[in-house]
Amino acid sequence: MLNCCEGDVLFLLDSSGSVSAYEFSGMLDFLAALLQPFSLGPDQVRVGLLQVGTQPHLEFGFDAYRSQDALQKALQRTKQLRGDTNTEGALELARDWVLRPGIQGGARPDLPRVIVWLTDGVEPGAVQRPMADLREEGVAVLVVSTGHSNYRVLRDVVSPPIEDHLYFVDIDDINIITEDLRNAIIEIIRAERLQIRDVSTHSAMLHWRPVLADSGHYDIRFGPVPSGNVGDGSRPGTSPGTGLGSYQRITRPAESSSAMLTGLRPDTKYTVTLTPQSNDDILKPLTTFFSTQPEVLSPVVVTVSEARSDSVKVSWGPLQPESVEKYQVEYSALPAGQVQVATVGTQHNSTVIRQLRPDTQYLVTVSARHVSGRERAMSVRVCTQEETPALSHLELTTVGSDSVEVQWKGGVEGVRGYWVTWGTDHALKSSSIYLPPSSVSTVLTHVPPGTRVCVSPVYRTTRGGGLCCTARLTSEALTWNQRL
């Protein structure tokens, strides 16, 4: 048994109809193996299981089981709910009750809280805001998806680092992540260990388990680890101010359990030491190490969408209004068109380029000037659509008892030909012919009454809008400017 940890871990299990019975059974087997080594109890790890369906269902709460035998049997008894995927409702229940510290049946105060979401990735719902609320309240969010969709949504909801807290795996191979996920949970709920969360390029959040009563304070010192010191914990208890180079110092009152470390350098390994200061007891300091994220300069990605014959939408990210002075979008027709320039404000990450030529390839470059003086640019190629005018006139004239002459207005630039299709509502299939671009008419024979005739112009890349008429087989000519 693992006696390393103390914390409350809630598993959010997708039990909706989008999950097959085979997948659901595999998820339960995975949970059983994942949890088997942990010691359970009021002073150790507590586990809850919340099922996601049309209505969320708390299968068992944190106080339900104190032994592995009872927990394993409970997992074996768990039945799938089916129904809709109401993840938002389940998260509301988790936030307001199951994971709320200090209420009956809720999480324990001042201990790590973890939510592990097991999902098939189908229709996750509007989960970003409720997940962000949980993270802001100190809950660590981990996700396991047995599908491969909605990556951006799942990436946005997990707690950093993403590579340790987000897993995509097929249900048949889910056991290969058991040890990695268990270790990730242990890193969060390890007893009396400093927790570093929400690490960015210039800041990190330090969490600890409070050990002071009503008096005293916490002394926090942190600084970069000098080159040559691997910072692997080989010097436990060493203060950043004694031989580890420059450091910062902050203090927090006795009732605190977290502190924001700011003024950090990107892509740098740091050590932080927390020393509880008390007049009543001598308490040992705690030390841990972490690395800040590498600096990311926008734009990192540039995408194009909504391409039309004379315009295209260009988007980029990430949006960094605090560090970017301006964005500039340059575009020109290939291979040697005149360069056009558009300036975009720092609060926007997209723009629509207009007055482009149809059926033309353009090179689009998005560049950002940062307040630090650095610049970054990224280019993409985009093709505008060709102009595809719709057919403007169609006329049917009866020829004999069972034939019709089909006439239309031609001469449109860029037309590669015409598709003529005809058939009745009762026919099992329709007939069609393809005619050259010079054609403006054709005669259809053996046409039964009520036959619907349609003509569509064909362009290089697509078919244009057509017109349809219904053959009445009378001596009168029929015209019908009804768009396809």
XYZ file of C-alpha atoms in Angstrom:
484
model
C 0.000 0.000 0.000
C 1.072 3.571 -0.732
C 1.183 5.530 2.525
C 2.646 8.562 0.797
C -0.403 10.648 0.298
C -3.228 12.591 1.831
C -5.972 14.184 -0.231
C -9.425 13.853 -1.811
C -9.670 12.527 -5.365
C -12.988 12.717 -7.243
C -13.387 10.739 -10.458
C -15.823 12.251 -12.972
C -16.863 9.243 -15.066
C -18.641 9.663 -18.418
C -21.569 7.264 -18.088
C -23.706 8.643 -20.937
C -25.095 6.848 -23.956
C -22.183 7.942 -26.155
C -19.950 5.550 -24.195
C -20.287 1.920 -25.232
C -20.760 -0.779 -22.602
C -17.331 -2.122 -23.555
C -15.687 1.279 -22.989
C -17.506 1.791 -19.693
C -16.392 -1.582 -18.383
C -12.828 -0.813 -19.470
C -12.893 2.520 -17.618
C -14.020 0.816 -14.392
C -11.282 -1.808 -14.709
C -8.794 1.004 -15.266
C -9.967 2.836 -12.134
C -9.693 -0.347 -10.073
C -6.077 -0.870 -11.140
C -5.218 2.812 -10.762
C -6.485 3.045 -7.176
C -5.474 -0.397 -5.888
C -2.112 0.640 -4.326
C -3.430 3.613 -2.318
C -4.051 3.499 1.418
C -7.563 4.772 2.110
C -8.946 6.448 5.189
C -9.744 9.723 6.932
C -6.044 10.542 7.383
C -4.947 9.275 3.988
C -6.526 9.177 0.529
C -10.281 9.425 0.063
C -11.981 8.595 -3.249
C -15.334 9.626 -4.721
C -17.062 8.623 -7.976
C -19.459 10.988 -9.780
C -21.180 9.620 -12.889
C -22.120 11.859 -15.829
C -25.490 11.217 -17.457
C -28.682 13.159 -18.119
C -28.730 13.787 -14.375
C -25.398 13.548 -12.500
C -25.249 10.695 -9.995
C -22.844 10.485 -7.051
C -22.076 6.772 -7.021
C -20.177 7.135 -3.738
C -18.678 10.035 -1.800
C -15.403 10.551 0.004
C -16.604 9.033 3.287
C -17.975 5.846 1.737
C -14.982 3.471 1.746
C -11.918 3.122 3.963
C -10.544 -0.144 2.604
C -9.402 -1.328 -0.791
C -11.619 -4.396 -0.619
C -14.772 -2.292 -0.166
C -13.705 0.174 -2.862
C -12.949 -2.532 -5.418
C -16.343 -4.190 -4.819
C -18.092 -0.839 -5.201
C -16.422 -0.297 -8.579
C -17.526 -3.764 -9.696
C -21.140 -2.930 -8.756
C -21.204 0.360 -10.651
C -23.826 0.426 -13.450
C -23.817 2.706 -16.473
C -26.416 5.517 -16.491
C -26.714 6.080 -20.269
C -28.660 9.187 -21.380
C -27.197 12.571 -22.319
C -23.726 13.892 -21.483
C -24.564 16.550 -18.889
C -21.000 17.292 -17.803
C -21.878 20.879 -16.820
C -24.453 19.594 -14.293
C -21.952 17.126 -12.844
C -19.313 19.858 -12.456
C -21.825 22.100 -10.703
C -22.561 19.285 -8.230
C -18.833 18.692 -7.725
C -18.056 22.364 -7.123
C -21.025 23.143 -4.848
C -20.932 19.979 -2.767
C -18.512 17.112 -3.323
C -15.315 19.170 -3.616
C -16.367 22.017 -1.309
C -14.268 21.934 1.858
C -15.825 22.014 5.287
C -19.371 20.862 4.486
C -20.823 17.478 5.383
C -19.797 14.918 2.783
C -17.466 17.385 1.092
C -13.701 17.619 0.816
C -11.402 18.065 3.804
C -10.153 21.599 4.453
C -6.491 22.391 3.799
C -5.812 19.169 1.877
C -5.160 18.712 -1.833
C -8.257 18.204 -3.982
C -8.126 16.482 -7.361
C -10.762 15.848 -10.030
C -9.971 13.248 -12.709
C -12.364 13.378 -15.695
C -12.699 10.150 -17.715
C -14.529 10.851 -20.975
C -14.892 9.582 -24.522
C -14.372 13.167 -25.728
C -17.775 13.326 -27.481
C -19.723 16.558 -26.910
C -17.945 17.633 -23.712
C -20.202 20.658 -23.383
C -19.411 24.124 -22.056
C -16.936 22.924 -19.431
C -14.195 25.572 -19.680
C -15.733 28.045 -17.213
C -16.725 25.560 -14.477
C -13.355 23.820 -14.761
C -11.597 27.192 -14.498
C -13.645 27.936 -11.356
C -12.455 24.667 -9.810
C -8.823 25.418 -10.657
C -9.125 28.899 -9.150
C -10.401 27.280 -5.950
C -7.269 25.115 -5.797
C -8.621 21.913 -7.363
C -6.172 20.123 -9.666
C -7.864 18.987 -12.905
C -6.690 15.906 -14.846
C -8.352 14.435 -17.950
C -8.289 11.001 -19.621
C -10.035 10.789 -23.022
C -10.645 7.530 -24.860
C -11.521 9.508 -28.007
C -9.376 11.820 -30.098
C -11.686 14.810 -30.567
C -12.075 18.208 -28.858
C -8.376 18.454 -28.005
C -8.492 22.228 -27.548
C -11.372 22.017 -25.065
C -9.675 19.326 -22.981
C -6.313 21.088 -23.173
C -7.882 24.273 -21.821
C -9.455 22.640 -18.755
C -6.534 20.687 -17.278
C -4.115 22.082 -14.718
C -0.540 22.651 -15.916
C 1.605 20.896 -16.917
C -0.574 19.638 -19.779
C 1.792 16.800 -20.690
C 1.358 15.265 -17.218
C -2.363 15.930 -16.744
C -3.968 15.262 -20.167
C -4.085 11.765 -21.685
C -5.526 10.576 -25.011
C -5.610 6.785 -25.234
C -7.710 4.071 -26.901
C -9.779 2.047 -24.458
C -7.922 -1.126 -25.450
C -4.594 0.488 -24.479
C -5.730 2.469 -21.439
C -3.648 0.381 -19.021
C -0.425 1.827 -20.460
C -1.133 5.174 -18.749
C -1.967 3.685 -15.312
C 1.433 4.334 -13.765
C 1.857 7.796 -15.307
C -1.565 8.965 -14.147
C -1.045 7.485 -10.672
C 2.287 9.278 -10.372
C 0.672 12.534 -11.491
C -1.956 12.168 -8.756
C 0.727 11.311 -6.188
C 2.666 14.452 -7.107
C -0.418 16.493 -6.193
C -1.540 14.748 -2.990
C 1.817 13.728 -1.517
C 1.611 14.560 2.205
C 3.553 17.563 3.511
C 4.987 18.415 0.135
C 4.989 21.833 -1.427
C 2.827 22.023 -4.524
C 3.748 24.185 -7.508
C 0.783 24.769 -9.815
C -0.225 27.061 -12.668
C 3.359 27.619 -13.777
C 3.706 30.188 -16.570
C 6.644 32.052 -18.096
C 6.799 34.668 -15.328
C 4.831 33.294 -12.364
C 3.848 30.194 -10.408
C 1.427 29.405 -7.589
C 2.877 27.811 -4.440
C 0.516 25.680 -2.310
C 1.185 24.029 1.050
C -0.624 22.336 3.885
C -1.009 24.835 6.768
C 0.889 23.847 9.919
C 0.622 27.052 11.949
C -2.080 27.890 14.469
C -3.286 31.451 14.974
C 0.149 33.014 15.349
C 3.326 33.087 13.328
C 3.922 33.412 9.619
C 5.454 31.658 6.606
C 8.795 32.806 5.247
C 9.111 32.039 1.507
C 12.361 32.379 -0.396
C 12.759 31.535 -4.072
C 15.365 32.039 -6.749
C 16.921 30.497 -9.860
C 19.102 27.433 -9.524
C 22.628 28.321 -10.726
C 24.075 26.325 -13.588
C 25.890 23.269 -12.285
C 23.290 22.672 -9.568
C 20.826 20.215 -10.998
C 18.185 21.063 -8.414
C 17.203 17.441 -7.989
C 16.627 17.689 -4.259
C 20.124 16.506 -3.370
C 20.452 19.455 -0.997
C 17.157 19.348 0.923
C 16.439 22.318 3.134
C 19.053 24.552 1.512
C 17.805 28.121 1.374
C 17.851 29.919 -1.965
C 19.675 32.664 -0.113
C 22.644 30.504 0.926
C 24.735 29.639 -2.072
C 22.056 29.395 -4.735
C 22.391 32.890 -6.149
C 19.932 35.807 -6.067
C 16.532 35.228 -4.535
C 13.277 36.915 -3.594
C 11.598 36.792 -0.225
C 7.915 37.092 0.685
C 5.942 36.340 3.858
C 2.404 35.106 4.374
C 0.249 35.041 7.537
C -0.428 31.890 9.531
C -3.834 31.219 7.966
C -2.417 31.198 4.407
C -2.034 28.086 2.284
C -0.814 29.562 -1.008
C 1.298 32.333 -2.475
C 1.885 33.651 -5.971
C 5.550 33.710 -7.011
C 6.064 36.511 -9.528
C 8.928 38.223 -11.325
C 10.260 34.919 -12.654
C 12.334 34.423 -15.779
C 11.081 32.221 -18.634
C 12.494 28.731 -19.149
C 14.397 28.795 -15.827
C 14.720 26.222 -13.047
C 13.818 27.613 -9.616
C 14.039 26.407 -6.040
C 11.628 27.601 -3.364
C 11.856 27.100 0.406
C 8.953 27.615 2.794
C 9.828 28.009 6.477
C 7.009 28.128 9.061
C 7.943 30.670 11.753
C 6.328 30.068 15.141
C 7.064 31.136 18.722
C 5.665 27.853 20.026
C 7.311 25.192 17.862
C 10.390 24.678 15.726
C 9.127 23.536 12.334
C 11.324 22.222 9.548
C 11.485 24.057 6.208
C 10.173 22.496 3.013
C 11.945 22.862 -0.320
C 10.919 22.027 -3.855
C 12.042 22.774 -7.408
C 10.178 23.800 -10.541
C 10.861 25.199 -14.001
C 9.045 28.095 -15.631
C 7.529 27.742 -19.077
C 9.510 28.829 -22.150
C 8.536 32.234 -23.435
C 5.993 32.028 -26.231
C 5.892 34.941 -28.666
C 2.774 35.477 -30.751
C 1.994 34.502 -33.430
C 2.522 30.804 -32.875
C -0.219 29.707 -35.238
C -1.900 31.397 -38.227
C -5.059 29.990 -39.811
C -7.313 31.023 -42.694
C -11.050 30.496 -42.981
C -14.158 31.804 -44.722
C -12.324 32.007 -48.054
C -14.470 33.612 -50.755
C -13.793 34.911 -54.236
C -12.814 38.385 -52.982
C -12.008 37.982 -49.261
C -10.544 35.672 -46.613
C -10.449 35.675 -42.818
C -7.018 35.408 -41.170
C -6.663 34.427 -37.481
C -3.640 33.994 -35.238
C -2.722 33.222 -31.664
C -2.091 33.376 -28.856
C -3.534 36.807 -28.146
C -1.012 38.738 -26.030
C -2.335 42.294 -25.618
C -0.010 43.083 -22.708
C 3.201 42.201 -24.534
C 2.410 43.156 -28.156
C 2.550 46.726 -29.477
C 0.835 45.978 -32.770
C -0.008 43.259 -35.266
C 0.645 43.727 -38.970
C -0.861 41.643 -41.771
C 0.907 41.692 -45.153
C -0.520 39.960 -48.205
C 0.292 39.757 -51.904
C -0.760 37.661 -54.882
C 1.745 35.009 -55.884
C 4.190 34.890 -57.496
C 5.002 38.633 -57.545
C 1.961 40.736 -56.650
C 2.058 44.112 -54.920
C 2.322 43.838 -51.121
C -0.631 45.240 -49.177
C -0.418 45.994 -45.445
C -3.099 46.083 -42.740
C -2.488 47.039 -39.091
C -4.564 45.303 -36.409
C -4.989 46.349 -32.773
C -3.501 44.278 -29.966
C -6.955 43.331 -28.647
C -7.796 41.417 -31.840
C -6.470 38.143 -33.215
C -8.220 38.071 -36.591
C -9.038 40.274 -39.557
C -10.817 39.950 -42.908
C -8.752 40.776 -45.998
C -10.969 42.180 -48.753
C -10.771 43.265 -52.393
C -8.846 40.165 -53.448
C -8.781 38.650 -56.913
C -10.852 35.508 -57.513
C -9.169 32.128 -57.970
C -5.786 33.498 -56.893
C -3.130 32.240 -54.494
C -1.934 34.753 -51.886
C 0.917 34.765 -49.395
C -0.278 36.149 -46.036
C 2.212 37.098 -43.295
C 1.187 38.025 -39.754
C 3.880 39.784 -37.726
C 3.879 41.072 -34.157
C 6.088 43.751 -32.629
C 6.506 43.057 -28.910
C 7.128 45.673 -26.225
C 10.458 43.964 -25.559
C 11.570 45.025 -29.052
C 11.450 41.510 -30.437
C 9.459 40.675 -33.547
C 7.922 37.434 -34.715
C 6.225 36.607 -38.020
C 4.485 33.629 -39.549
C 3.230 33.115 -43.115
C 0.575 30.966 -44.758
C -0.724 30.523 -48.287
C -4.399 30.871 -49.122
C -6.392 30.555 -52.319
C -9.464 32.623 -53.021
C -12.418 30.888 -54.597
C -13.212 31.326 -58.245
C -16.335 33.270 -59.231
C -19.161 30.888 -60.011
C -22.188 32.820 -61.330
C -25.459 30.896 -61.183
C -27.596 30.112 -64.196
C -29.871 33.107 -64.874
C -32.499 31.690 -67.282
C -34.002 28.275 -68.126
C -36.814 27.476 -70.590
C -38.566 24.241 -71.607
C -40.491 23.880 -74.884
C -42.465 20.765 -75.844
C -41.365 19.024 -79.028
C -43.882 16.419 -80.057
C -45.762 14.274 -77.560
C -42.925 13.101 -75.314
C -39.930 15.364 -75.943
C -38.826 18.755 -74.623
C -36.240 21.236 -75.772
C -34.198 22.662 -72.906
C -32.742 26.152 -73.460
C -30.668 28.334 -71.147
C -28.628 31.494 -71.255
C -24.947 30.722 -71.726
C -21.792 32.658 -72.457
C -20.737 33.069 -68.821
C -16.967 33.445 -68.382
C -15.210 30.509 -66.737
C -17.890 27.874 -67.429
C -16.371 24.465 -68.198
C -19.672 22.793 -69.144
C -23.254 22.120 -68.040
C -24.882 19.264 -66.154
C -28.435 18.503 -67.280
C -30.410 16.139 -65.030
C -34.036 15.007 -65.297
C -36.414 12.615 -63.617
C -39.811 12.290 -61.918
C -40.647 11.994 -58.250
C -41.722 8.384 -58.832
C -38.608 7.317 -60.732
C -36.053 5.226 -58.866
C -33.210 7.229 -60.342
C -32.675 10.292 -62.503
C -30.815 10.666 -65.788
C -28.084 13.159 -66.576
C -25.794 14.338 -69.356
C -22.766 16.602 -69.405
C -22.602 19.180 -72.219
C -19.700 21.368 -73.405
C -19.484 25.066 -72.430
C -20.666 26.252 -75.860
C -24.023 24.507 -75.410
C -27.154 26.592 -74.809
C -29.801 23.939 -75.501
C -30.529 20.228 -75.828
C -33.534 18.013 -76.660
C -34.686 15.328 -74.208
C -36.815 12.470 -75.591
C -39.160 9.973 -73.946
C -39.901 12.439 -71.179
C -42.990 11.491 -69.123
C -45.328 14.216 -67.824
C -44.183 15.875 -64.606
C -40.493 15.352 -65.318
C -38.283 17.831 -63.472
C -35.378 19.160 -65.549
C -32.408 20.918 -63.931
C -29.393 22.647 -65.505
C -26.276 23.651 -63.566
C -23.118 25.394 -64.828
C -19.827 23.653 -64.026
C -16.686 25.610 -63.138
C -13.095 24.533 -62.544
C -13.500 23.825 -58.837
C -17.218 23.496 -58.234
C -20.717 23.464 -59.654
C -22.581 26.767 -59.765
C -26.173 27.428 -58.826
C -28.672 25.965 -61.290
C -32.315 26.264 -62.258
C -35.116 23.683 -62.546
C -38.336 23.447 -64.544
C -41.115 20.856 -64.636
C -42.126 19.551 -68.055
C -45.927 19.813 -68.549
C -45.794 18.501 -72.145
C -48.101 21.172 -73.550
C -47.641 23.416 -76.543
C -46.721 26.320 -74.314
C -43.160 27.167 -73.433
C -42.377 27.016 -69.708
C -39.960 29.235 -67.843
C -39.167 29.050 -64.139
C -36.376 30.968 -62.518
C -36.340 28.848 -59.355
C -32.845 28.466 -57.935
C -31.518 25.007 -57.119
